[in-house]
Amino acid sequence: MSRLNALTLFAATLTLGAVFCRPAPTAAAASGTWAAQAGAGHPDFISVDGSNLNAKMASAVKRARAAGRQTPFWTAFATEIRPGVRADENVRDLEVMLDAPAGAPPPAAPSAAAPPESGALAFFLLRGPEGAAVTRVEVYDLDKRRDFGGHPVYWLGRVSGAESLGFFQTLVEANGSPQVAQRSVTIIALHADPGAPSLLRRYAQGSADGGVRGAAILGLGQVGGEEAFLAGLVRDEREPVESRKRAALALGIDRDRAALASIQRLYEEPLPPEVKKHLIAAASLNQNRDEAAVFLAGVARSGAGLELRKQAVLWLGLRTGGRGLEVLSQIVNSPDADTELQKHAVLARSLSGAKESKTLLTTIAGTHPKPAVRRQAVLWLSQGSIRSFNR
């Protein structure tokens, strides 16, 4: 087999360390208030006053310089955040397995379940000793203990969504660090402020920085309600293929059940195969798992191109539950199924985490009529790839 190719999903989001889901817009103010209270009560934070965010920033820099420390320092603040957001800097990238190398154990499968919401998110900006430039941007949950790298934290309190958006817009457009710019775009998608979607659309369409464009496109999936805009990007042959792929994934990040219909319609259109692979992955992310399983099963059974069919098979095992596992068993046991597809179904079954998978693979290893399929089952059994995942 060829080497494992990994396609990073939620790139900007997970690099920043945040996983998002899209709930009702009722608790945003409460989230910002709790973060402000948690920050103000933090024993190691240095509280800073000021009439607005810029004044507080300037005051924090002045106080840091006056302290005489020749080390970096943080400025941090809270604002109204979309509800349903969880942040954790240890969340790893969600990867799509397009092919698996012989003899190598597969990576852990991602969970299909939305993570629990964090209670007190705040934005942290690391500055150099002189305080002029922001060198790093993070989102941290104040309910979790951390040492912030040993650097002092100047707490600016709670600011308005408009002020916060304006600040991060400045970071994006300052032509400084590409990493800071891209992470700032991801943070813009976290804001409950109604100005966030239009700002993301502007970057998605007009930024000359490919990383900023990609982060904005994924951000539009996170804020939700942008299915028509994202579908337009997927279809637009003038767009770079990378942007079209990101837009396809963003439709999956949306997680809205209605977005699945858009994904299915787009898949039937004459799109590049690499874009269709992203649509397959996007379908598996949708909350309507039964309907997603039906769609993926159709691709797996009769999709054009073996690689697309293998991609659908893999996601059937990873994210679609019992209905997907039934389809995998049908593919493995079908006498006229493609041998490579059957081998990939064995892999997907081994990654599913289902309790009965080890027994089924043992049966396949001992009784399947095709030697290549039997060997595949033996391979994954010997690699200890039967794992339990939160589904």
Coordinates of C-alpha atoms in Angstrom, one line a residue:
M1 CA 0.0 0.0 0.0
S2 CA 1.0 3.6 -0.4
R3 CA 1.9 5.7 2.6
L4 CA -0.6 7.3 5.0
N5 CA -1.8 10.7 3.7
A6 CA -3.2 12.9 6.4
L7 CA -5.6 15.7 5.5
T8 CA -5.9 18.1 8.4
L9 CA -9.5 19.2 9.3
F10 CA -10.4 22.4 11.2
A11 CA -6.8 23.4 10.6
A12 CA -6.9 26.9 12.0
T13 CA -9.3 25.8 14.8
L14 CA -7.4 22.9 16.1
T15 CA -4.0 24.5 15.7
L16 CA -5.4 27.2 18.1
G17 CA -6.7 24.4 20.2
A18 CA -10.4 24.8 20.0
V19 CA -13.2 22.6 18.9
F20 CA -16.6 24.2 18.1
C21 CA -20.2 23.2 17.9
R22 CA -23.1 25.4 17.0
P23 CA -26.0 25.8 19.5
A24 CA -28.7 28.3 20.2
P25 CA -27.5 31.9 20.7
T26 CA -28.8 32.4 24.2
A27 CA -25.9 32.1 26.6
A28 CA -23.2 34.1 24.9
A29 CA -23.3 37.0 27.4
A30 CA -23.2 34.6 30.3
S31 CA -20.0 33.0 28.9
G32 CA -18.3 36.4 28.7
T33 CA -19.4 37.4 32.2
W34 CA -18.2 34.2 33.8
A35 CA -14.8 34.6 32.1
A36 CA -14.5 38.2 33.3
Q37 CA -15.4 37.1 36.9
A38 CA -12.9 34.2 36.7
G39 CA -10.2 36.4 35.4
A40 CA -10.8 39.2 38.0
G41 CA -10.7 36.6 40.8
H42 CA -7.5 34.8 39.6
P43 CA -4.9 35.3 42.3
D44 CA -2.0 35.5 39.9
F45 CA -3.5 38.0 37.4
I46 CA -2.7 41.8 37.6
S47 CA -5.9 43.7 37.0
V48 CA -5.7 46.7 34.7
D49 CA -8.3 49.5 34.4
G50 CA -9.1 51.8 31.5
S51 CA -11.9 53.4 29.6
N52 CA -11.7 51.0 26.6
L53 CA -9.6 48.1 25.3
N54 CA -6.9 50.3 23.7
A55 CA -6.5 52.2 26.9
K56 CA -6.2 49.1 29.0
M57 CA -3.7 47.6 26.5
A58 CA -1.6 50.8 26.8
S59 CA -1.8 50.7 30.6
A60 CA -0.8 47.1 30.7
V61 CA 2.3 47.7 28.5
K62 CA 3.3 50.7 30.6
R63 CA 3.0 48.8 33.9
A64 CA 5.0 45.8 32.5
R65 CA 7.8 48.2 31.4
A66 CA 7.7 49.9 34.8
A67 CA 8.1 46.5 36.5
G68 CA 11.5 46.2 34.9
R69 CA 11.1 42.6 33.8
Q70 CA 13.1 41.6 30.7
T71 CA 10.7 38.8 29.9
P72 CA 7.5 38.4 27.8
F73 CA 4.1 39.0 29.4
W74 CA 0.5 38.3 28.6
T75 CA -2.4 40.7 28.2
A76 CA -5.8 38.9 28.4
F77 CA -9.5 39.8 28.3
A78 CA -12.9 38.3 27.8
T79 CA -15.8 39.1 25.6
E80 CA -19.1 37.5 24.5
I81 CA -18.4 34.1 23.0
R82 CA -20.7 31.9 20.9
P83 CA -22.2 29.3 23.3
G84 CA -21.2 25.7 22.9
V85 CA -17.5 26.3 22.5
R86 CA -14.8 24.2 24.1
A87 CA -11.2 25.2 24.1
D88 CA -8.3 22.9 25.0
E89 CA -4.7 23.5 23.8
N90 CA -4.1 19.7 23.8
V91 CA -6.8 18.8 21.3
R92 CA -5.0 17.1 18.4
D93 CA -5.7 17.5 14.7
L94 CA -8.6 15.5 13.3
E95 CA -7.1 13.5 10.4
V96 CA -8.7 11.7 7.5
M97 CA -7.0 8.4 6.6
L98 CA -6.9 8.2 2.8
D99 CA -4.7 5.1 2.8
A100 CA -2.8 3.1 5.3
P101 CA 0.8 1.8 5.1
A102 CA 1.4 -1.9 5.5
G103 CA 2.6 -2.9 9.0
A104 CA 1.8 0.5 10.6
P105 CA -0.8 0.9 13.3
P106 CA -3.4 3.5 12.4
P107 CA -3.9 6.7 14.4
A108 CA -6.6 7.0 17.0
A109 CA -10.0 7.7 15.5
P110 CA -11.7 11.0 16.3
S111 CA -14.8 11.1 18.4
A112 CA -18.1 11.8 16.7
A113 CA -19.5 13.4 19.8
A114 CA -19.4 17.2 20.3
P115 CA -17.2 18.1 23.3
P116 CA -18.7 19.7 26.3
E117 CA -18.8 23.5 26.5
S118 CA -16.1 25.4 28.3
G119 CA -17.2 27.7 31.1
A120 CA -14.8 30.7 31.0
L121 CA -12.9 31.3 27.8
A122 CA -10.6 34.3 27.5
F123 CA -8.2 35.5 24.9
F124 CA -4.5 35.7 25.8
L125 CA -1.9 37.8 23.9
L126 CA 1.8 37.2 24.5
R127 CA 4.0 40.2 24.0
G128 CA 7.7 40.6 23.9
P129 CA 9.6 42.3 26.9
E130 CA 9.2 45.7 25.2
G131 CA 5.4 45.2 24.8
A132 CA 5.1 46.5 21.3
A133 CA 4.3 43.4 19.3
V134 CA 1.9 40.5 19.9
T135 CA 3.9 37.3 19.2
R136 CA 1.3 34.6 20.2
V137 CA -2.4 34.4 20.5
E138 CA -4.2 31.7 22.6
V139 CA -7.7 30.9 23.8
Y140 CA -7.7 29.5 27.4
D141 CA -10.3 28.1 29.7
L142 CA -9.9 29.9 33.0
D143 CA -11.6 27.0 34.8
K144 CA -8.4 25.0 34.1
R145 CA -5.2 25.6 36.1
R146 CA -2.0 26.6 34.1
D147 CA 1.2 28.5 34.8
F148 CA 1.1 30.6 31.5
G149 CA 4.7 29.8 30.9
G150 CA 5.8 31.6 34.0
H151 CA 4.9 34.9 32.4
P152 CA 2.9 37.6 34.2
V153 CA -0.7 38.1 33.0
Y154 CA -2.3 41.6 32.9
W155 CA -6.0 41.1 33.1
L156 CA -8.0 43.7 31.1
G157 CA -11.5 42.4 32.1
R158 CA -14.5 42.1 29.9
V159 CA -14.8 44.2 26.7
S160 CA -17.5 44.6 24.1
G161 CA -17.7 42.3 21.1
A162 CA -17.2 45.2 18.7
E163 CA -14.0 46.3 20.5
S164 CA -12.6 42.8 20.5
L165 CA -13.4 42.3 16.8
G166 CA -11.7 45.5 16.0
F167 CA -8.6 44.6 17.9
F168 CA -8.3 41.2 16.2
Q169 CA -9.0 42.7 12.8
T170 CA -6.0 45.0 13.4
L171 CA -3.9 41.9 14.2
V172 CA -5.0 40.2 11.0
E173 CA -4.3 43.2 8.8
A174 CA -1.0 44.4 10.4
N175 CA 1.0 42.2 8.0
G176 CA 3.0 40.9 11.0
S177 CA 3.3 37.2 12.0
P178 CA 1.3 34.9 9.7
Q179 CA 0.6 32.6 12.7
V180 CA -0.8 35.5 14.7
A181 CA -2.9 36.6 11.8
Q182 CA -4.4 33.2 11.1
R183 CA -5.1 32.5 14.8
S184 CA -6.7 35.9 15.1
V185 CA -9.1 35.0 12.2
T186 CA -10.0 31.8 14.1
I187 CA -10.7 33.8 17.2
I188 CA -13.0 36.2 15.2
A189 CA -15.2 33.1 14.5
L190 CA -15.6 32.6 18.2
H191 CA -17.3 36.0 18.7
A192 CA -21.0 36.2 19.3
D193 CA -20.9 39.7 17.8
P194 CA -23.1 39.9 14.6
G195 CA -20.2 41.6 12.8
A196 CA -18.1 38.4 12.9
P197 CA -19.6 36.6 9.8
S198 CA -19.3 39.6 7.5
L199 CA -15.6 40.0 8.5
L200 CA -14.9 36.4 7.9
R201 CA -16.6 36.5 4.4
R202 CA -14.4 39.5 3.5
Y203 CA -11.2 37.6 4.4
A204 CA -12.5 34.4 2.7
Q205 CA -13.0 36.3 -0.6
G206 CA -10.3 39.0 -0.6
S207 CA -7.3 38.2 1.6
A208 CA -4.0 37.7 -0.3
D209 CA -2.8 35.5 2.5
G210 CA -3.8 31.9 1.8
G211 CA -3.6 30.9 5.5
V212 CA -6.0 33.8 6.4
R213 CA -8.4 32.8 3.6
G214 CA -8.4 29.2 4.8
A215 CA -9.0 30.1 8.4
A216 CA -11.8 32.5 7.4
I217 CA -13.5 29.8 5.3
L218 CA -13.4 27.3 8.1
G219 CA -14.6 30.0 10.5
L220 CA -17.7 30.5 8.5
G221 CA -18.5 26.8 9.1
Q222 CA -18.1 27.4 12.8
V223 CA -20.4 30.4 13.0
G224 CA -23.1 28.6 10.9
G225 CA -25.8 29.9 8.6
E226 CA -23.3 30.3 5.7
E227 CA -24.2 27.2 3.7
A228 CA -25.0 29.2 0.5
F229 CA -21.8 31.2 0.6
L230 CA -19.7 28.1 1.2
A231 CA -21.4 26.1 -1.5
G232 CA -20.6 28.9 -3.9
L233 CA -16.9 28.7 -3.0
V234 CA -17.0 24.9 -3.5
R235 CA -18.5 25.3 -7.0
D236 CA -16.3 28.3 -8.1
E237 CA -13.7 27.1 -10.6
R238 CA -11.9 30.4 -10.3
E239 CA -11.1 29.6 -6.7
P240 CA -7.9 27.7 -5.8
V241 CA -8.5 24.1 -5.1
E242 CA -7.3 24.5 -1.5
S243 CA -10.0 27.1 -0.9
R244 CA -12.7 24.9 -2.4
K245 CA -11.5 22.0 -0.2
R246 CA -11.7 24.2 2.9
A247 CA -15.2 25.3 2.0
A248 CA -16.3 21.7 1.6
L249 CA -15.0 20.9 5.1
A250 CA -16.6 24.0 6.5
L251 CA -20.0 22.6 5.5
G252 CA -19.2 19.7 7.7
I253 CA -18.0 21.8 10.6
D254 CA -21.4 23.6 10.5
R255 CA -22.9 20.4 11.8
D256 CA -26.4 21.7 11.0
R257 CA -28.6 19.0 9.6
A258 CA -29.6 21.2 6.7
A259 CA -26.0 21.5 5.6
L260 CA -26.0 17.7 4.8
A261 CA -28.4 18.3 1.9
S262 CA -26.0 20.9 0.5
I263 CA -23.1 18.4 0.8
Q264 CA -25.1 15.7 -1.0
R265 CA -26.1 18.1 -3.9
L266 CA -22.5 19.3 -4.3
Y267 CA -21.2 15.8 -4.4
E268 CA -23.3 15.0 -7.5
E269 CA -21.7 18.0 -9.4
P270 CA -18.6 17.7 -11.6
L271 CA -16.0 18.7 -8.9
P272 CA -12.4 17.7 -8.6
P273 CA -11.9 14.4 -6.8
E274 CA -9.9 16.0 -4.0
V275 CA -12.8 18.4 -3.3
K276 CA -15.2 15.4 -3.3
K277 CA -13.0 13.7 -0.7
H278 CA -13.5 16.7 1.6
L279 CA -17.3 16.6 1.0
I280 CA -17.3 12.9 2.1
A281 CA -15.4 13.8 5.3
A282 CA -17.8 16.8 5.8
A283 CA -20.8 14.5 5.5
S284 CA -19.5 12.3 8.3
L285 CA -19.3 15.3 10.6
N286 CA -23.0 16.1 10.4
Q287 CA -25.2 15.6 13.4
N288 CA -27.7 13.6 11.3
R289 CA -25.6 10.4 11.5
D290 CA -28.3 8.1 10.0
E291 CA -28.7 10.1 6.9
A292 CA -25.0 10.7 6.6
A293 CA -24.5 6.9 6.8
V294 CA -27.0 6.4 3.9
F295 CA -25.1 8.9 1.8
L296 CA -21.7 7.4 2.6
A297 CA -23.0 3.9 2.0
G298 CA -24.2 5.0 -1.5
V299 CA -20.8 6.4 -2.3
A300 CA -19.1 3.3 -1.0
R301 CA -21.2 0.9 -3.0
S302 CA -21.3 2.7 -6.3
G303 CA -19.3 5.9 -6.2
A304 CA -17.1 6.8 -9.2
G305 CA -13.4 6.1 -8.4
L306 CA -12.0 3.6 -5.9
E307 CA -10.3 6.3 -3.8
L308 CA -13.6 8.1 -3.2
R309 CA -15.2 4.8 -2.3
K310 CA -12.4 3.9 0.1
Q311 CA -12.8 7.3 1.7
A312 CA -16.5 6.7 2.2
V313 CA -15.8 3.3 3.7
L314 CA -13.3 4.7 6.2
W315 CA -15.8 7.3 7.5
L316 CA -18.5 4.7 7.7
G317 CA -16.3 2.9 10.2
L318 CA -15.2 6.0 12.1
R319 CA -18.3 8.1 12.6
T320 CA -21.6 6.8 11.5
G321 CA -22.5 4.2 14.1
G322 CA -24.4 0.9 13.7
R323 CA -25.8 1.6 10.2
G324 CA -22.3 2.3 8.8
L325 CA -21.0 -0.9 10.4
E326 CA -23.7 -2.9 8.7
V327 CA -22.7 -1.5 5.4
L328 CA -19.0 -2.4 6.0
S329 CA -20.0 -6.0 6.8
Q330 CA -22.0 -6.2 3.6
I331 CA -19.0 -4.9 1.6
V332 CA -16.6 -7.4 3.2
N333 CA -19.0 -10.3 2.6
S334 CA -20.1 -9.4 -0.9
P335 CA -18.7 -12.0 -3.5
D336 CA -18.4 -9.4 -6.2
A337 CA -17.0 -6.5 -4.2
D338 CA -13.6 -5.0 -5.2
T339 CA -10.9 -6.6 -3.2
E340 CA -9.1 -3.3 -2.4
L341 CA -12.4 -1.9 -1.1
Q342 CA -13.0 -5.0 1.0
K343 CA -9.5 -4.6 2.5
H344 CA -10.3 -1.0 3.3
A345 CA -13.6 -2.1 4.9
V346 CA -11.6 -4.4 7.2
L347 CA -9.4 -1.5 8.2
A348 CA -12.4 0.7 8.8
R349 CA -14.1 -2.0 10.9
S350 CA -10.9 -2.4 13.0
L351 CA -10.9 1.4 13.7
S352 CA -14.6 1.5 14.6
G353 CA -14.2 0.7 18.2
A354 CA -17.3 -1.5 18.1
K355 CA -17.2 -4.2 20.8
E356 CA -17.9 -7.0 18.3
S357 CA -15.2 -5.9 15.8
K358 CA -12.5 -8.2 17.1
T359 CA -14.7 -11.2 16.9
L360 CA -15.8 -10.3 13.3
L361 CA -12.2 -9.7 12.2
T362 CA -11.2 -13.1 13.7
T363 CA -13.9 -14.7 11.6
I364 CA -12.8 -12.8 8.4
A365 CA -9.2 -13.8 9.1
G366 CA -10.2 -17.5 9.3
T367 CA -13.0 -17.9 6.7
H368 CA -13.0 -15.2 4.1
P369 CA -12.7 -16.7 0.6
K370 CA -10.2 -14.0 -0.6
P371 CA -6.6 -14.5 0.8
A372 CA -5.8 -10.8 0.5
V373 CA -8.8 -9.9 2.7
R374 CA -7.9 -12.6 5.2
R375 CA -4.4 -11.2 5.4
Q376 CA -5.7 -7.7 6.0
A377 CA -7.8 -8.9 8.9
V378 CA -4.8 -10.7 10.4
L379 CA -2.7 -7.6 9.9
W380 CA -5.0 -5.3 11.9
L381 CA -5.6 -8.0 14.6
S382 CA -1.8 -8.4 15.0
Q383 CA -1.3 -4.6 15.2
G384 CA -3.7 -4.4 18.1
S385 CA -5.8 -1.9 16.3
I386 CA -9.0 -2.8 18.0
R387 CA -9.6 0.3 20.1
S388 CA -12.4 1.8 22.1
F389 CA -13.4 5.3 21.2
N390 CA -16.0 7.7 22.5
R391 CA -18.7 7.8 20.0

